[in-house]
CSV table of C-alpha atoms in Angstrom, one decimal:
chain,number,residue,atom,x,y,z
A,1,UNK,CA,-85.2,-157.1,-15.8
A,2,UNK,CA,-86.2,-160.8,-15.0
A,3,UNK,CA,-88.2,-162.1,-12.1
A,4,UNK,CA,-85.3,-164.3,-12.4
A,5,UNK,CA,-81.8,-162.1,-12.2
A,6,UNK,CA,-83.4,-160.0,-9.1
A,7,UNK,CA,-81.1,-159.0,-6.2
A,8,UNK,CA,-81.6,-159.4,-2.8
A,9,UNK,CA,-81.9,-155.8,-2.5
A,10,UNK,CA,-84.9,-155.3,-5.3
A,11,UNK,CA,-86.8,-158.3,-4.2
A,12,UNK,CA,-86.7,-156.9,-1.0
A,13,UNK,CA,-87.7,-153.6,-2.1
A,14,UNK,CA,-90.7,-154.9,-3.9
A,15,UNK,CA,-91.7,-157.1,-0.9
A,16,UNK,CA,-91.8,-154.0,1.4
A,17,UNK,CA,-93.5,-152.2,-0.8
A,18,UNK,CA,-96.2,-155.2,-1.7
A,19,UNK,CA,-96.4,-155.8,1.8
A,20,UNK,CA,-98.1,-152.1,1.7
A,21,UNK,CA,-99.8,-151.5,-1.1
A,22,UNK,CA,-100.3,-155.2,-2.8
A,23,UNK,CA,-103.3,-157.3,-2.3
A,24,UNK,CA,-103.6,-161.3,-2.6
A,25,UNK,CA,-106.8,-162.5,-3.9
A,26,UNK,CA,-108.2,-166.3,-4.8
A,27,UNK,CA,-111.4,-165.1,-6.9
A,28,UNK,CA,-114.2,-167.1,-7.4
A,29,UNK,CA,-115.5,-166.8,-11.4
A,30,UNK,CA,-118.2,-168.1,-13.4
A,31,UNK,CA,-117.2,-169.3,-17.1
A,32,UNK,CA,-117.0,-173.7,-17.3
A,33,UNK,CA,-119.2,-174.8,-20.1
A,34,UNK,CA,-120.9,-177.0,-17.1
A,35,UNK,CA,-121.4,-174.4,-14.8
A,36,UNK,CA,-119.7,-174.8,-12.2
A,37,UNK,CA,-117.4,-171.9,-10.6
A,38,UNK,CA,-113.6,-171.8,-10.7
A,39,UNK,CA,-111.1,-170.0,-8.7
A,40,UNK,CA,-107.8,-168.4,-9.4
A,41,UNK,CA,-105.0,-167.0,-7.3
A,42,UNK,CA,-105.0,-163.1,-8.0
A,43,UNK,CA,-102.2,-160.6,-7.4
A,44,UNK,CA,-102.9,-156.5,-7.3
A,45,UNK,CA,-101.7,-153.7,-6.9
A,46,UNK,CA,-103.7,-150.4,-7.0
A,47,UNK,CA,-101.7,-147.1,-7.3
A,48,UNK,CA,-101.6,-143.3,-8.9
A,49,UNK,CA,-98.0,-143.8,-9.3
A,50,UNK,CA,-97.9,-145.8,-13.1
A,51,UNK,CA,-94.1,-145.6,-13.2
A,52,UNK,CA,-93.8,-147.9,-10.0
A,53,UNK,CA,-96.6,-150.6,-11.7
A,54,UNK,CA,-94.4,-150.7,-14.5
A,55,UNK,CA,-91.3,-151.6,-12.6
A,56,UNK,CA,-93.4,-154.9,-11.0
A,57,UNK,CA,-94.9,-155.4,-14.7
A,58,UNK,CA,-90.8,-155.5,-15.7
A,59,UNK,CA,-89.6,-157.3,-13.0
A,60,UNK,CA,-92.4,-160.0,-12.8
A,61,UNK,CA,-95.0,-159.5,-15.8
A,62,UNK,CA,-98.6,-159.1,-15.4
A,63,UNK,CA,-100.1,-156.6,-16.9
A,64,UNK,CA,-100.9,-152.8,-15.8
A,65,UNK,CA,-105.0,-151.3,-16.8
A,66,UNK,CA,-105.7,-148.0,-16.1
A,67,UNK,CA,-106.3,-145.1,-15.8
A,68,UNK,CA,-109.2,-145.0,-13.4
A,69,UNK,CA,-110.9,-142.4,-11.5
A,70,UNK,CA,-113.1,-143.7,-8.6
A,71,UNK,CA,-114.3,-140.2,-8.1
A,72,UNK,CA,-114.3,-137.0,-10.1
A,73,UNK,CA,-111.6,-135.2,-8.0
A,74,UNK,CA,-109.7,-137.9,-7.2
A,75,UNK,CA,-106.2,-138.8,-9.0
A,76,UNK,CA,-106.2,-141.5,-12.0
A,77,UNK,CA,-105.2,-144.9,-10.7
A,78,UNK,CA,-103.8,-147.5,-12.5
A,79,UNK,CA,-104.0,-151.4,-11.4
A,80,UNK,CA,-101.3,-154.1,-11.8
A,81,UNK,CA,-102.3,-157.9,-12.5
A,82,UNK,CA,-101.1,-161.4,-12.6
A,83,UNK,CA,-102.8,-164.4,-12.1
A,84,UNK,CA,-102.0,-168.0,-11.6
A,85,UNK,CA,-98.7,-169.6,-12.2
A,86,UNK,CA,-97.3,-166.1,-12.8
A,87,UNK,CA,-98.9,-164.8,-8.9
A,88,UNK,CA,-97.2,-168.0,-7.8
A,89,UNK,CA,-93.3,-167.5,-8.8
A,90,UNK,CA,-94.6,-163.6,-7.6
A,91,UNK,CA,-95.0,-165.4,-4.3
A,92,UNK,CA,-91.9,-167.2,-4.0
A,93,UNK,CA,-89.5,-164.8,-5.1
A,94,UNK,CA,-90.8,-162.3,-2.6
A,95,UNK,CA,-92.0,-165.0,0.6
A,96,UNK,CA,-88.9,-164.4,2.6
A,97,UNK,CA,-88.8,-160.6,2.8
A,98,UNK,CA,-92.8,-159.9,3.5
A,99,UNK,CA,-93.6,-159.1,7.0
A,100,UNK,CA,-97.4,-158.1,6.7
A,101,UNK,CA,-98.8,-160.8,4.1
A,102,UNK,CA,-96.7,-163.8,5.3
A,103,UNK,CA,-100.1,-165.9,6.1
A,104,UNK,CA,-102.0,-164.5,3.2
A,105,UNK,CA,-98.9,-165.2,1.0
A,106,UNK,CA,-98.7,-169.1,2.3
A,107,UNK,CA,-102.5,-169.4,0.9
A,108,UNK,CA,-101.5,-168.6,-2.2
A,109,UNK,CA,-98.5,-170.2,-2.8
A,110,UNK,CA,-100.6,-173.4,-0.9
A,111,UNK,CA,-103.8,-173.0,-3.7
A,112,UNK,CA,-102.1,-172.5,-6.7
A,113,UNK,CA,-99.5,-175.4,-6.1
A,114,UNK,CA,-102.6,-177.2,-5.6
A,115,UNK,CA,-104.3,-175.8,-8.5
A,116,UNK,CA,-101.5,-177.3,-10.2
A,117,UNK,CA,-101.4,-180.3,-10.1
A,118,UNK,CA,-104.0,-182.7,-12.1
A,119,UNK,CA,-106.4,-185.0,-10.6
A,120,UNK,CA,-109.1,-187.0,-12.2
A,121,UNK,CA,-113.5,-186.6,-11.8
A,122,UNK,CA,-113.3,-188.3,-8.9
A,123,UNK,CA,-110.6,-186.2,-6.9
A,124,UNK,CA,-112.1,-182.8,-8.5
A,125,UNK,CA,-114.7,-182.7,-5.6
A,126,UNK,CA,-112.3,-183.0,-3.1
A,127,UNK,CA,-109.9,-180.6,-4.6
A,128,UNK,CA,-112.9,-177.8,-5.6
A,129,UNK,CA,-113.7,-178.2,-1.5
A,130,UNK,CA,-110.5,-177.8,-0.5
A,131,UNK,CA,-110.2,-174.4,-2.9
A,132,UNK,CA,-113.7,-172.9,-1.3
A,133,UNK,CA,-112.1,-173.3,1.9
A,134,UNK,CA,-109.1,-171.6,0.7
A,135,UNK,CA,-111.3,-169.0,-0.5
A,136,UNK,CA,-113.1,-168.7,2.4
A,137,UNK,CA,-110.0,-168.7,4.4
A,138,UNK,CA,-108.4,-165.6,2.4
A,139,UNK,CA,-111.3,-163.4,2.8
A,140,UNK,CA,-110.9,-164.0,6.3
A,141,UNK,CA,-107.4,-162.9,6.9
A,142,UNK,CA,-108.4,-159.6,5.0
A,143,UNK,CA,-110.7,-158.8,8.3
């Protein structure tokens, strides 16, 4: 399966159930030779059902890490990924049938359309303050 050759039907299905159980992140990391931080539009899913996590990683790549326990007695987990250009077609194809994550989902397709394009040193500044508020912004609708 393609994110591409989805029905109505399954992008719907996977909307509902992101709407649910999905979380949409911009991170803030550490890594540029200089120093400086950079952040990146983040897509998970958290679950103890593997066979579902599978069907996203099928339908829109990303990949699936697990298995986790968070506590002795509790069931594994296993965690489903993408990041970036991937998180933003993820957005797209699934935008019109969210209910829940509609603001959250705007953000991200907003940032990493953003994060797209290329600017030279002198817009970076502008750009890397627009993407802390964007950051900030996102943790905020979480509340």
């Amino acid at each position: 399966m393609s994110p591409y050759k989805l029905t109505k039907d399954e992008l719907n299905y996977y909307a509902g159930f992101f709407d649910g159980e999905g979380c949409i992140m911009i991170q803030k990391k550490q890594g540029r030779p200089d120093g400086r931080p950079y952040r990146i539009l983040n897509i998970a899913i958290s679950l103890t059902n593997l066979n579902i996590l599978e069907d996203f990683k099928r339908a829109f790549g990303g990949t699936v890490h697990g298995a986790y326990k968070s506590k002795e007695h509790y069931k594994d987990k296993w965690n489903w990924q993408i990041f970036g250009n991937k998180a933003l077609t993820f957005l797209k194809l699934i935008y019109p049938y969210l209910r829940l994550k509609t603001r959250e989902a705007e953000l991200g397709i907003e940032f990493q359309e953003r994060a797209r394009q290329h600017c030279d040193i002198a817009l970076r500044e502008g750009r890397e303050a627009i993407q802390e508020a964007q950051y900030i912004l996102m943790k905020e609708l979480k509340k």
